[in-house]
Amino acid sequence: MVWKCSVCGFMKGGTDEPPKRCECGAPADKFSALSDEELKRIQVIDQTNDVHMEIINLAMKITEVAKKGIEINLDPSCVALFKQVHAEAWAIKRRSKAELVSHVKNGKWY
Ligand SMILES: [Zn+2]
C-alpha cells in the first residue's frame, strides 16, 4: 500500500500499516491509503513531469550548441540561423518550465 499524509502530502509505500508519524509531525491517523486509480494518476503525472524535465535539458543543450555556432561566426547567414535556433530552444525551455510551475501550483507534483 501507499500512504499519503493529509497534512503535507508526503507519501510512503511498501507497508500494510501507515507510518507512525509523518515527516511533518502528523500522527498515523492523518495518513490514508491511495487507491489504484490515484496511484496510476500519480505515475502519469510523474512521467509527464520527467518528460518536461528532459525537454528542458535538451533545449538547454541546444542553446549552448547554438551559442557556440554564433561565437564561431563563419558567416552572417550561419550566425542568423544559430540565433534563431537559440531563440526557439529558449522558447521550448520556457514553455515546459511554465507548465511545470502550473503543475506544482495545481498539486500535480510528486
Ligand atoms: Zn505530513
mmCIF file of C-alpha atoms and ligand atoms in Angstrom:
data_model
loop_
_atom_site.group_PDB
_atom_site.id
_atom_site.type_symbol
_atom_site.label_atom_id
_atom_site.label_comp_id
_atom_site.label_asym_id
_atom_site.label_seq_id
_atom_site.Cartn_x
_atom_site.Cartn_y
_atom_site.Cartn_z
ATOM 1 C CA MET A 1 0.000 0.000 0.000
ATOM 2 C CA VAL A 2 0.982 3.609 -0.452
ATOM 3 C CA TRP A 3 0.080 6.024 2.319
ATOM 4 C CA LYS A 4 -0.417 9.742 1.923
ATOM 5 C CA CYS A 5 -0.329 12.331 4.690
ATOM 6 C CA SER A 6 -3.400 14.577 4.500
ATOM 7 C CA VAL A 7 -1.462 17.394 6.189
ATOM 8 C CA CYS A 8 1.613 17.751 3.957
ATOM 9 C CA GLY A 9 1.109 15.298 1.073
ATOM 10 C CA PHE A 10 4.119 13.143 1.974
ATOM 11 C CA MET A 11 3.816 9.594 0.608
ATOM 12 C CA LYS A 12 5.294 6.335 1.811
ATOM 13 C CA GLY A 13 4.839 2.912 0.293
ATOM 14 C CA GLY A 14 5.664 -0.707 0.955
ATOM 15 C CA THR A 15 3.872 -1.251 4.276
ATOM 16 C CA ASP A 16 0.418 -2.551 5.278
ATOM 17 C CA GLU A 17 0.242 -0.074 8.150
ATOM 18 C CA PRO A 18 0.561 3.713 7.860
ATOM 19 C CA PRO A 19 3.757 5.270 9.226
ATOM 20 C CA LYS A 20 3.545 6.038 12.978
ATOM 21 C CA ARG A 21 4.421 9.668 12.346
ATOM 22 C CA CYS A 22 4.873 11.772 9.226
ATOM 23 C CA GLU A 23 7.963 13.812 8.465
ATOM 24 C CA CYS A 24 5.777 16.886 9.121
ATOM 25 C CA GLY A 25 4.913 15.595 12.600
ATOM 26 C CA ALA A 26 1.338 14.466 11.809
ATOM 27 C CA PRO A 27 0.227 11.238 13.573
ATOM 28 C CA ALA A 28 -0.636 7.934 11.824
ATOM 29 C CA ASP A 29 -4.369 8.712 11.615
ATOM 30 C CA LYS A 30 -3.621 11.575 9.222
ATOM 31 C CA PHE A 31 -2.481 9.019 6.640
ATOM 32 C CA SER A 32 -4.835 7.377 4.167
ATOM 33 C CA ALA A 33 -4.146 4.617 1.637
ATOM 34 C CA LEU A 34 -4.117 5.648 -2.020
ATOM 35 C CA SER A 35 -6.489 3.877 -4.388
ATOM 36 C CA ASP A 36 -5.181 2.130 -7.525
ATOM 37 C CA GLU A 37 -6.682 4.969 -9.551
ATOM 38 C CA GLU A 38 -4.802 7.595 -7.530
ATOM 39 C CA LEU A 39 -1.576 5.597 -7.844
ATOM 40 C CA LYS A 40 -1.988 5.385 -11.617
ATOM 41 C CA ARG A 41 -2.642 9.129 -11.848
ATOM 42 C CA ILE A 42 0.459 9.867 -9.768
ATOM 43 C CA GLN A 43 2.537 7.688 -12.114
ATOM 44 C CA VAL A 44 1.210 9.536 -15.161
ATOM 45 C CA ILE A 45 1.927 12.906 -13.562
ATOM 46 C CA ASP A 46 5.424 11.787 -12.525
ATOM 47 C CA GLN A 47 6.231 10.519 -16.021
ATOM 48 C CA THR A 48 4.882 13.691 -17.627
ATOM 49 C CA ASN A 49 6.997 15.884 -15.348
ATOM 50 C CA ASP A 50 10.034 13.762 -16.282
ATOM 51 C CA VAL A 51 9.290 14.380 -19.966
ATOM 52 C CA HIS A 52 9.157 18.132 -19.303
ATOM 53 C CA MET A 53 12.473 17.982 -17.452
ATOM 54 C CA GLU A 54 14.089 16.047 -20.290
ATOM 55 C CA ILE A 55 12.783 18.579 -22.822
ATOM 56 C CA ILE A 56 14.176 21.415 -20.670
ATOM 57 C CA ASN A 57 17.594 19.726 -20.546
ATOM 58 C CA LEU A 58 17.646 19.082 -24.293
ATOM 59 C CA ALA A 59 16.575 22.659 -25.044
ATOM 60 C CA MET A 60 19.366 23.952 -22.793
ATOM 61 C CA LYS A 61 21.866 21.817 -24.703
ATOM 62 C CA ILE A 62 20.579 23.236 -27.975
ATOM 63 C CA THR A 63 21.002 26.812 -26.711
ATOM 64 C CA GLU A 64 24.626 26.002 -25.759
ATOM 65 C CA VAL A 65 25.366 24.483 -29.164
ATOM 66 C CA ALA A 66 23.754 27.457 -30.909
ATOM 67 C CA LYS A 67 25.870 29.842 -28.810
ATOM 68 C CA LYS A 68 28.993 28.019 -29.962
ATOM 69 C CA GLY A 69 27.935 28.455 -33.585
ATOM 70 C CA ILE A 70 27.324 32.163 -33.023
ATOM 71 C CA GLU A 71 30.795 32.543 -31.472
ATOM 72 C CA ILE A 72 32.496 30.704 -34.352
ATOM 73 C CA ASN A 73 30.897 33.301 -36.639
ATOM 74 C CA LEU A 74 31.645 31.733 -40.037
ATOM 75 C CA ASP A 75 29.271 33.981 -41.970
ATOM 76 C CA PRO A 76 26.166 36.150 -41.384
ATOM 77 C CA SER A 77 23.670 33.524 -42.583
ATOM 78 C CA CYS A 78 25.027 30.900 -40.149
ATOM 79 C CA VAL A 79 25.000 33.391 -37.275
ATOM 80 C CA ALA A 80 21.414 34.386 -38.094
ATOM 81 C CA LEU A 81 20.370 30.736 -38.215
ATOM 82 C CA PHE A 82 22.065 29.929 -34.908
ATOM 83 C CA LYS A 83 20.449 32.970 -33.275
ATOM 84 C CA GLN A 84 17.069 31.717 -34.442
ATOM 85 C CA VAL A 85 17.809 28.190 -33.123
ATOM 86 C CA HIS A 86 18.845 29.715 -29.797
ATOM 87 C CA ALA A 87 15.591 31.705 -29.548
ATOM 88 C CA GLU A 88 13.444 28.702 -30.487
ATOM 89 C CA ALA A 89 15.153 26.370 -27.992
ATOM 90 C CA TRP A 90 14.797 29.052 -25.316
ATOM 91 C CA ALA A 91 11.052 29.282 -26.049
ATOM 92 C CA ILE A 92 10.703 25.479 -25.797
ATOM 93 C CA LYS A 93 12.506 25.517 -22.460
ATOM 94 C CA ARG A 94 10.344 28.342 -21.090
ATOM 95 C CA ARG A 95 7.090 26.647 -22.134
ATOM 96 C CA SER A 96 7.989 23.422 -20.331
ATOM 97 C CA LYS A 97 9.160 25.340 -17.262
ATOM 98 C CA ALA A 98 5.893 27.312 -17.173
ATOM 99 C CA GLU A 99 3.927 24.068 -17.431
ATOM 100 C CA LEU A 100 5.924 22.544 -14.561
ATOM 101 C CA VAL A 101 5.207 25.626 -12.437
ATOM 102 C CA SER A 102 1.484 25.202 -13.113
ATOM 103 C CA HIS A 103 1.767 21.513 -12.141
ATOM 104 C CA VAL A 104 3.310 22.480 -8.812
ATOM 105 C CA LYS A 105 0.581 25.083 -8.209
ATOM 106 C CA ASN A 106 -2.156 22.546 -9.046
ATOM 107 C CA GLY A 107 -0.712 19.741 -6.954
ATOM 108 C CA LYS A 108 0.492 17.752 -9.992
ATOM 109 C CA TRP A 109 3.886 17.272 -8.466
ATOM 110 C CA TYR A 110 5.392 14.127 -6.993
HETATM 111 ZN ZN ZN B 1 2.813 15.090 6.783
#
